[in-house]
Coordinates of C-alpha atoms in Angstrom, one line a residue:
Chain A
M14 CA 49.2 207.3 20.8
E15 CA 46.4 209.6 21.8
S16 CA 45.5 210.0 25.4
R17 CA 42.5 208.4 27.1
M18 CA 40.8 211.8 27.4
S19 CA 41.4 212.8 23.8
I20 CA 40.0 209.4 22.6
I21 CA 36.9 209.9 24.9
S22 CA 36.2 213.2 23.3
K23 CA 37.1 212.1 19.8
Y24 CA 34.4 209.4 19.8
N25 CA 32.1 211.0 22.4
I26 CA 32.5 208.0 24.6
H27 CA 30.2 207.5 27.6
L28 CA 31.1 205.0 30.3
S29 CA 28.7 203.6 32.8
G30 CA 28.0 200.4 34.8
S31 CA 30.4 198.5 36.9
G32 CA 32.0 195.1 36.7
D33 CA 34.9 193.3 35.1
Q34 CA 33.1 192.4 31.9
V35 CA 33.1 195.1 29.3
M36 CA 30.4 195.6 26.8
L37 CA 31.0 198.0 23.9
F38 CA 28.0 199.1 21.9
S39 CA 28.4 200.2 18.3
H40 CA 25.5 201.8 16.5
G41 CA 24.3 201.5 12.9
Y42 CA 24.1 204.0 10.0
G43 CA 21.9 207.0 10.7
C44 CA 21.8 208.0 14.3
D45 CA 24.2 207.7 17.2
Q46 CA 24.8 206.0 20.5
N47 CA 21.3 207.0 21.6
M48 CA 20.2 203.9 19.6
W49 CA 21.2 201.8 22.6
R50 CA 19.2 203.7 25.3
F51 CA 16.6 200.9 25.7
V52 CA 19.1 198.0 25.8
A53 CA 22.4 199.1 27.3
P54 CA 21.2 200.1 30.8
S55 CA 19.9 196.5 31.3
F56 CA 23.5 195.3 31.4
S57 CA 25.0 198.0 33.6
D58 CA 24.7 196.0 36.7
G59 CA 27.7 193.7 36.4
C60 CA 29.1 195.1 33.2
K61 CA 31.1 198.2 32.3
I62 CA 29.2 199.8 29.4
V63 CA 31.0 201.7 26.7
L64 CA 29.0 203.7 24.3
Y65 CA 30.5 205.8 21.5
D66 CA 29.6 207.5 18.2
L67 CA 31.0 206.3 15.0
M68 CA 33.4 208.8 13.5
G69 CA 31.3 211.4 11.7
A70 CA 28.1 210.5 13.5
G71 CA 26.5 212.1 16.6
R72 CA 28.9 214.2 18.5
S73 CA 32.1 212.6 17.4
D74 CA 35.0 215.0 16.6
T75 CA 34.6 215.2 12.8
S76 CA 37.8 217.1 12.5
H77 CA 39.4 213.6 12.4
Y78 CA 37.2 212.6 9.4
T79 CA 38.4 212.7 5.9
P80 CA 36.7 210.7 3.1
E81 CA 40.1 209.2 2.1
K82 CA 40.7 207.9 5.5
Y83 CA 37.2 206.5 6.0
N84 CA 36.8 205.0 2.6
S85 CA 36.1 201.5 4.0
L86 CA 34.9 199.9 7.2
H87 CA 38.4 198.9 8.0
Q88 CA 39.1 202.4 9.4
Y89 CA 36.0 202.2 11.6
A90 CA 37.3 198.8 12.9
D91 CA 40.7 200.5 13.6
D92 CA 38.7 203.1 15.6
V93 CA 37.2 200.4 17.8
L94 CA 40.6 199.0 18.5
E95 CA 41.9 202.5 19.2
I96 CA 39.1 202.8 21.8
C97 CA 39.9 199.4 23.3
T98 CA 43.6 200.3 23.6
A99 CA 43.2 203.8 25.0
L100 CA 40.6 202.6 27.6
D101 CA 42.5 199.4 28.2
L102 CA 39.5 197.2 27.4
K103 CA 40.0 193.5 27.3
D104 CA 37.8 190.5 26.5
V105 CA 35.1 192.9 25.3
I106 CA 31.6 191.8 24.4
F107 CA 31.1 193.8 21.2
V108 CA 27.5 194.6 20.4
G109 CA 26.9 195.9 16.9
H110 CA 23.9 196.9 14.9
S111 CA 23.7 196.7 11.1
V112 CA 26.9 198.2 9.6
S113 CA 28.6 198.0 13.0
C114 CA 28.3 194.2 12.9
T115 CA 30.8 194.2 10.0
I116 CA 32.9 196.8 11.9
G117 CA 33.0 194.4 14.9
I118 CA 33.9 191.4 12.6
L119 CA 36.8 193.3 11.1
A120 CA 38.0 194.5 14.5
Q121 CA 38.0 191.0 15.9
L122 CA 39.9 189.8 12.8
K123 CA 42.6 192.4 13.4
K124 CA 42.9 191.7 17.1
P125 CA 41.1 188.5 18.1
D126 CA 42.2 188.6 21.7
A127 CA 40.5 191.9 22.3
F128 CA 37.0 190.4 22.1
S129 CA 35.3 187.6 24.0
H130 CA 32.0 187.6 22.1
L131 CA 30.4 189.4 19.2
I132 CA 26.7 190.1 19.4
L133 CA 25.5 191.1 15.9
I134 CA 22.0 192.6 15.5
G135 CA 20.8 192.6 11.8
P136 CA 24.3 191.9 10.3
T137 CA 24.9 192.0 6.6
P138 CA 28.3 191.8 4.9
C139 CA 26.8 193.1 1.7
Y140 CA 23.6 194.9 0.9
I141 CA 23.7 194.3 -2.8
N142 CA 22.5 191.2 -4.7
K143 CA 25.5 189.5 -6.3
D144 CA 25.3 186.2 -8.2
D145 CA 23.6 183.7 -5.8
Y146 CA 23.9 186.1 -2.9
K147 CA 20.7 188.0 -2.2
G148 CA 21.8 191.1 -0.3
G149 CA 18.3 192.6 -0.8
F150 CA 19.1 195.6 -3.1
N151 CA 20.3 196.3 -6.6
E152 CA 23.2 198.6 -6.9
S153 CA 20.9 201.2 -8.6
D154 CA 18.6 201.1 -5.5
I155 CA 21.5 202.0 -3.3
T156 CA 22.7 204.7 -5.7
N157 CA 19.2 206.2 -5.7
M158 CA 19.1 206.1 -1.9
I159 CA 22.4 208.0 -1.7
E160 CA 21.1 210.6 -4.1
A161 CA 17.9 210.8 -2.0
L162 CA 20.0 211.5 1.1
E163 CA 21.3 214.6 -0.7
S164 CA 17.8 216.1 -1.1
N165 CA 16.4 214.8 2.1
F166 CA 15.4 217.1 4.9
F167 CA 17.7 215.5 7.4
H168 CA 20.5 216.6 5.3
W169 CA 18.6 219.5 3.8
A170 CA 18.6 221.3 7.1
S171 CA 22.3 221.4 7.5
F172 CA 22.8 222.0 3.8
I173 CA 20.5 224.8 3.3
T174 CA 20.5 226.7 6.5
P175 CA 24.0 228.3 6.1
V176 CA 23.0 229.3 2.6
I177 CA 19.9 231.1 3.9
I178 CA 21.8 232.7 6.8
G179 CA 24.7 233.5 4.5
N180 CA 27.5 233.5 7.1
D181 CA 29.0 231.5 9.9
E182 CA 27.8 233.7 12.7
K183 CA 24.8 231.5 13.2
K184 CA 26.7 228.3 12.9
E185 CA 25.2 227.0 16.2
F186 CA 21.8 227.3 14.6
S187 CA 22.7 225.0 11.7
D188 CA 24.6 222.7 14.1
E189 CA 21.6 222.4 16.3
L190 CA 19.4 221.6 13.3
R191 CA 21.8 219.0 12.2
I192 CA 22.1 217.3 15.5
S193 CA 18.3 217.5 16.1
F194 CA 17.7 215.8 12.8
C195 CA 19.9 212.9 13.9
S196 CA 22.0 213.5 10.9
M197 CA 25.6 213.8 9.8
P198 CA 27.4 216.7 8.0
D199 CA 26.6 216.6 4.3
G200 CA 29.7 215.0 2.9
I201 CA 30.1 212.5 5.7
A202 CA 26.5 211.2 5.4
K203 CA 27.0 210.5 1.7
N204 CA 30.5 209.0 2.0
F205 CA 29.4 206.8 5.0
A206 CA 26.3 205.7 3.0
K207 CA 28.6 204.7 0.1
V208 CA 31.0 202.8 2.4
T209 CA 28.1 201.1 4.3
F210 CA 25.8 200.2 1.5
L211 CA 28.1 199.6 -1.4
G212 CA 30.7 197.5 0.4
D213 CA 31.2 193.8 0.2
Y214 CA 32.8 192.2 3.2
R215 CA 31.7 188.6 2.7
E216 CA 35.2 187.3 2.3
Y217 CA 36.0 188.1 6.0
L218 CA 33.1 186.2 7.6
N219 CA 34.7 182.7 7.5
Q220 CA 37.9 184.1 8.9
V221 CA 36.3 185.2 12.2
T222 CA 36.5 182.8 15.0
G223 CA 33.6 184.1 17.1
P224 CA 31.9 183.2 19.3
A225 CA 29.0 185.2 17.9
L226 CA 25.3 185.7 18.5
I227 CA 23.3 186.6 15.4
L228 CA 20.0 188.4 16.2
Q229 CA 17.7 188.5 13.2
T230 CA 14.2 189.9 13.0
N231 CA 11.5 188.5 10.7
P232 CA 10.6 190.2 8.6
D233 CA 13.5 192.7 8.1
A234 CA 13.0 194.8 5.0
I235 CA 16.7 195.9 5.0
V236 CA 18.4 192.7 5.9
N237 CA 16.4 189.6 4.9
V238 CA 16.3 186.5 7.0
E239 CA 18.5 184.6 4.4
V240 CA 21.3 187.1 4.9
G241 CA 21.1 186.6 8.7
K242 CA 21.3 182.9 8.2
Y243 CA 24.2 183.2 5.7
V244 CA 26.2 185.3 8.2
A245 CA 25.6 182.7 11.0
K246 CA 26.7 179.9 8.7
Q247 CA 29.9 181.6 7.6
I248 CA 31.1 182.7 11.1
K249 CA 32.7 179.9 13.2
N250 CA 30.9 179.4 16.6
A251 CA 27.9 181.5 15.6
H252 CA 24.6 181.1 17.2
Y253 CA 21.6 182.2 15.2
V254 CA 18.4 183.5 16.9
E255 CA 15.4 184.8 15.1
L256 CA 13.4 187.4 17.0
P257 CA 9.6 187.2 16.6
T258 CA 9.4 190.9 15.7
A259 CA 9.6 192.9 12.5
G260 CA 11.9 195.7 11.4
H261 CA 15.6 196.4 11.3
C262 CA 15.9 198.1 14.7
P263 CA 14.6 195.6 17.3
H264 CA 16.8 197.3 20.0
L265 CA 14.4 200.3 19.5
T266 CA 11.1 198.6 18.7
A267 CA 11.4 195.4 20.8
P268 CA 14.2 196.0 23.3
D269 CA 12.9 193.4 25.7
L270 CA 13.3 190.7 23.1
V271 CA 16.8 191.8 22.4
I272 CA 17.8 192.0 26.0
S273 CA 16.4 188.6 26.8
A274 CA 18.1 186.9 23.8
M275 CA 21.4 188.5 24.7
K276 CA 21.2 187.6 28.4
S277 CA 20.2 184.0 27.7
Y278 CA 23.2 183.7 25.2
L279 CA 25.7 185.2 27.7
K280 CA 24.5 183.2 30.6
Chain B
M19 CA -17.5 221.7 18.1
N20 CA -19.4 218.7 19.3
F21 CA -20.4 218.0 15.8
L22 CA -16.8 218.0 14.6
L23 CA -15.7 215.7 17.3
S24 CA -18.0 212.8 16.5
Q25 CA -15.9 209.8 15.4
D26 CA -17.7 209.4 12.1
N27 CA -17.1 213.0 11.1
L28 CA -13.5 212.9 12.1
I29 CA -12.9 209.9 9.9
K30 CA -14.8 211.5 7.1
T31 CA -12.6 214.6 7.4
L32 CA -9.4 212.6 7.4
D33 CA -10.7 210.5 4.5
N34 CA -11.4 213.5 2.4
S35 CA -8.2 215.3 3.2
N36 CA -5.5 215.8 0.5
T37 CA -3.0 214.8 3.1
F38 CA -2.3 211.0 3.4
Y39 CA -2.7 209.6 6.9
F40 CA -1.3 206.3 8.1
V41 CA -1.5 204.6 11.5
L42 CA 0.9 201.7 12.0
N43 CA 1.8 199.3 14.7
Q44 CA 5.5 198.9 15.8
N45 CA 5.9 196.2 13.3
L46 CA 5.1 198.8 10.7
Q47 CA 1.8 197.1 9.6
L48 CA -1.0 199.4 8.6
L49 CA -3.8 199.8 11.1
Y50 CA -5.4 202.7 9.3
I51 CA -5.0 204.4 6.0
N52 CA -7.2 207.3 4.9
K53 CA -9.3 207.3 1.7
S54 CA -7.1 209.6 -0.4
A55 CA -4.0 207.6 0.4
K56 CA -5.9 204.3 -0.2
E57 CA -7.0 205.5 -3.6
T58 CA -3.6 206.6 -4.6
I59 CA -1.5 203.8 -3.2
L60 CA -3.4 200.6 -2.9
K61 CA -4.2 198.4 -5.9
T62 CA -6.9 196.5 -4.1
E63 CA -8.8 196.9 -0.9
E64 CA -7.1 193.8 0.4
D65 CA -3.7 195.4 0.1
A66 CA -4.5 197.3 3.2
N67 CA -4.1 194.1 5.3
E68 CA -0.9 193.0 3.8
I69 CA 1.4 196.0 3.1
T70 CA 3.8 197.6 5.5
L71 CA 5.4 201.0 5.6
Y72 CA 8.2 199.7 3.4
D73 CA 5.8 199.1 0.6
I74 CA 4.5 202.7 0.6
F75 CA 7.8 204.3 -0.3
S76 CA 10.3 204.1 -3.0
V77 CA 13.1 201.5 -2.6
S78 CA 15.6 204.2 -1.8
N79 CA 13.4 205.4 1.0
K80 CA 13.2 201.9 2.6
I81 CA 16.6 202.3 4.2
L82 CA 15.7 205.8 5.6
I83 CA 12.9 204.2 7.5
D84 CA 15.3 202.1 9.5
T85 CA 18.2 204.5 9.7
H86 CA 16.3 207.6 10.5
I87 CA 12.5 207.4 10.8
I88 CA 12.2 204.6 13.3
P89 CA 15.1 205.8 15.5
L90 CA 13.6 209.3 15.6
L91 CA 10.1 207.9 16.5
E92 CA 11.5 205.7 19.2
I93 CA 14.1 208.1 20.5
R94 CA 12.4 211.4 20.1
G95 CA 8.8 210.3 19.8
A96 CA 8.4 212.3 16.6
F97 CA 10.0 213.6 13.4
E98 CA 9.1 216.4 11.1
E99 CA 9.5 217.3 7.4
V100 CA 11.3 214.2 6.1
A101 CA 11.4 214.2 2.3
V102 CA 10.2 210.9 0.9
E103 CA 8.8 209.5 -2.3
I104 CA 5.4 207.8 -2.1
K105 CA 4.9 204.9 -4.5
T106 CA 1.5 205.1 -6.3
K107 CA -0.4 202.0 -7.4
T108 CA 0.6 202.8 -11.0
G109 CA 4.3 202.9 -10.0
N110 CA 4.8 206.6 -10.1
L111 CA 6.6 208.3 -7.2
I112 CA 5.1 211.4 -5.5
P113 CA 7.6 213.7 -3.7
S114 CA 6.1 214.2 -0.3
V115 CA 7.0 215.6 3.1
L116 CA 6.4 213.2 5.9
N117 CA 5.7 213.9 9.6
G118 CA 5.3 211.3 12.3
K119 CA 4.5 210.8 15.9
K120 CA 4.6 207.9 18.3
M121 CA 1.4 207.7 20.4
A122 CA 0.2 205.4 23.1
L123 CA -3.3 204.3 22.4
K124 CA -3.5 202.3 25.6
E125 CA -0.9 201.1 28.1
N126 CA 2.0 199.4 26.4
F127 CA 0.3 199.7 23.0
Y128 CA 2.0 202.2 20.8
V129 CA 1.2 203.3 17.3
Y130 CA 3.0 205.5 14.8
V131 CA 0.8 208.2 13.2
L132 CA 2.3 209.4 9.9
S133 CA 1.0 212.1 7.6
A134 CA 2.4 212.8 4.1
S135 CA 1.7 215.9 2.0
K136 CA 2.6 216.2 -1.6
F137 CA 5.2 218.8 -2.3
S138 CA 6.0 218.6 -5.9
Q139 CA 6.1 222.4 -6.2
R140 CA 8.2 222.8 -3.2
K141 CA 10.5 220.1 -4.5
L142 CA 11.0 222.1 -7.6
Y143 CA 11.8 225.2 -5.6
E144 CA 14.3 223.1 -3.6
K145 CA 15.9 221.9 -6.8
E146 CA 16.1 225.4 -8.1
L147 CA 17.6 226.6 -4.8
I148 CA 20.3 223.9 -4.9
F149 CA 21.0 224.7 -8.5
Q150 CA 21.3 228.4 -7.7
K151 CA 23.5 227.7 -4.7
N152 CA 25.9 225.6 -6.8
R153 CA 25.9 228.4 -9.4
A154 CA 26.6 231.0 -6.8
E155 CA 29.5 228.9 -5.4
D156 CA 30.9 228.5 -8.9
L157 CA 30.8 232.2 -9.5
V158 CA 32.4 233.0 -6.1
K159 CA 35.2 230.6 -7.0
K160 CA 35.7 232.3 -10.4
L161 CA 35.7 235.7 -8.7
E162 CA 38.2 234.6 -6.1
D163 CA 40.5 233.2 -8.8
L164 CA 40.2 236.4 -10.8
N165 CA 40.8 238.5 -7.7
S166 CA 43.9 236.5 -6.8
R167 CA 45.1 236.9 -10.4
L168 CA 44.5 240.6 -10.3
E169 CA 46.4 240.8 -7.0
K170 CA 49.4 239.0 -8.5
I171 CA 49.4 241.3 -11.5
T172 CA 49.3 244.3 -9.3
Y173 CA 52.3 243.1 -7.3
S174 CA 54.1 242.2 -10.4
L175 CA 53.5 245.7 -11.9
I176 CA 54.5 247.5 -8.8
H177 CA 57.7 245.5 -8.8
D178 CA 58.4 246.3 -12.5
F179 CA 57.6 250.0 -12.1
K180 CA 60.1 250.3 -9.4
A181 CA 63.1 249.7 -11.8
P182 CA 62.7 252.8 -14.1
V183 CA 61.6 255.0 -11.2
N184 CA 64.7 254.0 -9.2
N185 CA 66.8 254.6 -12.4
I186 CA 65.4 258.2 -12.7
I187 CA 65.9 259.0 -9.0
G188 CA 69.5 257.6 -9.3
L189 CA 70.3 259.7 -12.3
I190 CA 68.9 262.9 -10.8
D191 CA 71.0 262.2 -7.6
L192 CA 74.1 261.8 -9.8
I193 CA 73.4 265.2 -11.5
D194 CA 72.8 266.7 -8.1
I195 CA 76.0 265.4 -6.5
D196 CA 78.3 266.3 -9.5
N197 CA 78.7 270.1 -9.4
N198 CA 81.2 270.1 -12.2
I199 CA 79.0 268.3 -14.6
S200 CA 79.6 269.2 -18.3
I201 CA 76.8 269.9 -20.7
D202 CA 77.6 266.7 -22.6
E203 CA 77.4 264.6 -19.5
L204 CA 74.2 266.4 -18.5
S205 CA 72.7 265.7 -21.9
Y206 CA 73.8 262.0 -21.5
Y207 CA 72.1 261.7 -18.1
L208 CA 69.0 263.5 -19.3
D209 CA 68.8 261.2 -22.3
L210 CA 68.9 258.2 -19.9
I211 CA 66.3 259.8 -17.7
K212 CA 64.1 260.3 -20.7
K213 CA 64.5 256.7 -21.7
S214 CA 63.6 255.5 -18.3
A215 CA 60.6 257.8 -18.2
Y216 CA 59.7 256.7 -21.7
N217 CA 59.9 253.0 -20.6
L218 CA 57.8 253.8 -17.6
N219 CA 55.3 255.4 -19.9
L220 CA 55.3 252.4 -22.2
M221 CA 54.7 250.1 -19.3
I222 CA 51.8 252.2 -18.1
R223 CA 50.4 252.3 -21.6
D224 CA 50.8 248.5 -21.8
V225 CA 48.9 248.1 -18.5
L226 CA 46.1 250.4 -19.6
N227 CA 45.8 248.5 -22.9
Q228 CA 46.0 245.1 -21.4
K229 CA 42.9 243.1 -20.4
I230 CA 43.4 240.3 -18.0
N231 CA 42.8 237.6 -20.5
K232 CA 44.2 239.4 -23.4
S233 CA 46.5 237.1 -25.4
I234 CA 50.1 238.3 -25.9
S235 CA 51.1 239.9 -29.1
K236 CA 53.8 237.6 -30.6
S237 CA 56.0 239.0 -33.4
V238 CA 59.4 238.6 -34.9
V239 CA 61.9 239.9 -32.3
N240 CA 65.6 240.5 -32.7
L241 CA 66.9 239.7 -29.2
N242 CA 70.1 241.7 -29.9
E243 CA 68.0 244.8 -30.1
I244 CA 66.1 243.8 -27.0
I245 CA 69.3 243.4 -25.0
E246 CA 70.6 246.7 -26.2
K247 CA 67.5 248.5 -25.0
V248 CA 67.6 246.6 -21.6
L249 CA 71.3 247.5 -21.0
K250 CA 70.6 251.1 -21.7
L251 CA 67.6 251.1 -19.3
M252 CA 69.8 249.5 -16.7
T253 CA 72.9 251.7 -17.2
I254 CA 72.9 253.1 -13.6
K255 CA 72.6 249.8 -12.0
I256 CA 75.3 248.3 -14.1
T257 CA 77.6 251.2 -13.6
E258 CA 77.1 251.3 -9.8
S259 CA 77.6 247.6 -9.4
Q260 CA 80.6 247.5 -11.8
A261 CA 79.0 244.5 -13.4
K262 CA 80.8 243.0 -16.4
I263 CA 78.3 241.9 -19.0
E264 CA 79.3 239.9 -22.0
V265 CA 76.6 239.5 -24.7
S266 CA 77.2 237.0 -27.5
K267 CA 75.2 237.2 -30.8
L268 CA 71.6 236.4 -30.1
P269 CA 69.0 234.9 -32.4
I270 CA 65.8 236.3 -33.9
V271 CA 62.8 234.6 -32.3
Y272 CA 59.0 234.8 -32.0
G273 CA 57.9 236.6 -28.8
D274 CA 56.4 239.7 -27.3
P275 CA 59.0 242.5 -27.3
S276 CA 57.7 244.4 -24.2
L277 CA 57.5 241.1 -22.2
L278 CA 61.0 240.1 -23.3
I279 CA 62.4 243.5 -22.2
R280 CA 60.9 242.9 -18.7
V281 CA 62.2 239.3 -18.7
F282 CA 65.8 240.3 -19.4
Q283 CA 65.6 243.2 -17.0
N284 CA 64.5 240.9 -14.2
L285 CA 67.1 238.2 -14.9
I286 CA 70.0 240.7 -15.2
D287 CA 68.8 242.6 -12.2
N288 CA 68.8 239.4 -10.2
A289 CA 72.2 238.4 -11.4
I290 CA 73.5 241.8 -10.1
K291 CA 71.5 241.8 -6.9
F292 CA 72.5 238.3 -5.8
K293 CA 76.2 238.8 -6.4
K294 CA 78.9 237.5 -4.1
I295 CA 79.9 240.0 -1.4
N296 CA 83.0 242.0 -2.4
E297 CA 83.1 240.5 -5.8
R298 CA 82.3 242.1 -9.1
P299 CA 79.3 240.6 -10.9
E300 CA 80.1 238.9 -14.2
I301 CA 77.2 238.1 -16.5
K302 CA 77.3 236.2 -19.7
I303 CA 74.4 236.2 -22.1
F304 CA 74.5 233.7 -25.0
A305 CA 72.4 231.4 -27.0
E306 CA 72.4 227.7 -28.1
Y307 CA 70.2 226.2 -30.7
S308 CA 68.2 223.0 -31.0
D309 CA 65.9 222.3 -33.9
S310 CA 63.4 225.1 -34.2
F311 CA 64.2 226.5 -30.8
A312 CA 66.8 228.8 -29.3
N313 CA 68.0 228.4 -25.7
I314 CA 69.0 231.8 -24.2
Y315 CA 71.3 231.7 -21.2
I316 CA 71.9 234.3 -18.5
Q317 CA 74.8 233.1 -16.5
D318 CA 76.3 234.8 -13.4
N319 CA 79.1 234.3 -10.9
G320 CA 76.9 235.1 -7.9
Q321 CA 76.0 233.4 -4.7
G322 CA 74.1 230.5 -6.2
I323 CA 70.9 228.9 -5.0
E324 CA 70.4 225.9 -2.7
E325 CA 69.1 222.8 -4.6
E326 CA 66.0 222.6 -2.5
E327 CA 65.2 226.2 -3.2
L328 CA 65.3 225.9 -6.9
L329 CA 61.6 225.1 -7.3
N330 CA 60.5 227.7 -4.7
I331 CA 62.1 230.7 -6.4
F332 CA 59.6 230.5 -9.4
K333 CA 56.6 230.6 -7.1
F334 CA 54.7 233.8 -6.6
G335 CA 56.4 235.6 -3.7
G336 CA 58.9 232.8 -3.4
R337 CA 62.4 233.7 -2.5
A338 CA 65.5 231.6 -1.6
R339 CA 66.1 231.4 2.1
N340 CA 69.6 232.9 2.0
T341 CA 68.4 236.1 0.3
S342 CA 66.3 237.7 3.0
D343 CA 68.7 240.6 3.5
I344 CA 68.6 241.5 -0.2
E345 CA 65.8 243.7 -1.5
G346 CA 63.2 241.9 -3.6
S347 CA 59.6 240.8 -3.6
G348 CA 59.8 237.3 -5.0
I349 CA 57.6 238.4 -7.9
G350 CA 60.1 239.0 -10.7
L351 CA 61.0 235.3 -11.5
N352 CA 57.3 234.3 -11.2
F353 CA 56.5 237.0 -13.8
C354 CA 59.4 235.8 -16.1
K355 CA 58.2 232.2 -15.9
S356 CA 54.6 233.1 -16.7
A357 CA 55.6 235.5 -19.5
L358 CA 57.8 233.0 -21.2
E359 CA 55.2 230.2 -20.9
E360 CA 52.7 232.6 -22.5
M361 CA 55.2 233.0 -25.4
G362 CA 55.6 229.2 -25.7
G363 CA 58.8 228.9 -23.8
E364 CA 60.0 227.6 -20.5
L365 CA 62.3 229.1 -17.9
K366 CA 64.8 226.9 -16.0
V367 CA 67.8 227.3 -13.8
D368 CA 71.0 225.4 -12.9
S369 CA 72.8 226.6 -9.9
L370 CA 75.6 225.8 -7.5
I371 CA 76.1 227.5 -4.1
G372 CA 79.3 229.6 -4.3
E373 CA 79.6 229.1 -8.1
G374 CA 76.7 231.1 -9.5
S375 CA 73.5 230.5 -11.4
K376 CA 72.5 229.9 -15.0
F377 CA 69.0 230.8 -16.0
F378 CA 67.9 229.7 -19.4
F379 CA 64.8 229.8 -21.5
N380 CA 63.8 228.6 -24.9
L381 CA 61.8 230.4 -27.6
P382 CA 60.8 229.5 -31.2
L383 CA 63.3 230.6 -33.8
V384 CA 62.4 232.5 -36.8
E385 CA 63.6 230.5 -39.8

């Protein structure tokens, strides 16, 4: 087993707050733990706050990343459990956004005792429309999106800069660009997009025991309200709350609403 | 300056700009859209009241709004140069570069100001750049492969050139040492030196004539004649080592004669080199037949090779662990294997530690 310090550096873990209750925040596809900057501090009085970067994102140690290892969300769930074990975290309140909701669900399934509550912001077990299930996207939309990532400037910066510079001497320059664009290394961004947006984890929902809080915005162009309700219906002991705000990132655009919904649920 | 700063003129300027401007609230609803954007994107004037940022972009960009654009606006307050596709009212997609900034219009009221410029031409350059980059990477890979192949060939040639050169040096040393050498003996040695030099010359000629991808020249080869030449070329080594070499009748096959000489030289040389200490090397060369192929065996009574080393010895530079004190580069067997494969054959080995090794290869028989 890896040491506490090596796990902290592997996932770029930041600890703050004080108290017996642990809250672990897991960000969604795209950026990193900075996504929680408007929400997490509100719980630091009375809770130990654990922030980390998903493997491949932010400043996580990407030397641990291989596409074969991270070919499904199960490995990301194992990472959460690795953090809990290394840091000796128990009865954790897991707060996940978007893809991290599924990661939290899988982690609780693997080790139910590790978590006391799941707080799921904008959860979806599957982004793609399948039969009666309306995930919101056709498979071709997602494929186009993954292709678009390849030519997008977030990715373009890290992709093209070493070509222009022509050697590794200015690696820090391309690294800086990459980080400043809130992006991942080329291959990882694409693989993680495939794992996130093409996966189907519906079968696991009704196996989770919760308790869980589902926070759903209305409207949410990425995860529609019906998906939020579907998740709440499938998970045992789930409590569904619709936030009166739009967009898929209420923890960024309406953090007060998110904080108050979480506090009133945890009361 | 005062003229430009009047509100009417500012709006007129924005409206007539080729760049699209959008002002949105934090729910991503449009508060303002300039005229050129309106004319390109909106089907009706009323659309301006109903659409959100998600409706302006292609479906694939929708996800980027939530995974990158909003986080960057909220966390950094701005973003620059994001490639997007703007959806026109006729359903076309315009490649554009998007910039955005979060601004406070009044206390606790924030808006996002976005501007999008078409960059179809730049997009083409980008595509070309990516294409050229991939092409350059392919070329680099091909060059690296070629380079590594050339390196292998160079090593292999140096290894092969050493044998006749050593032969010549050995023979000259013999003449030097033996003061009472007779004319006949001298003539015999000189003949051998000449043959080695001739062989070296042949090899050099082959190298000069050989292109990297040149296919081998297969012809009808009498292996008995090949072995005869090889044994003459190796006279010194065989005499010095007191090796006993038994050659049975060999078949006529299809192959490349100069490659086959080098293959037999390498295999016999190995059989002598890896002999048991204080034991005379005994080598048997014989053939067996199956259908249209002949299996040629070179069997020795040497040290033998560990089972786990058997695959390793055919690799380029690969040598068995128990042979580090014996001269050799680990190239000869790799050459033999490649050469035989080029001729449509296959080189294999059976071996037992302390018992010896049996190298064998197959070649197509001449009917």
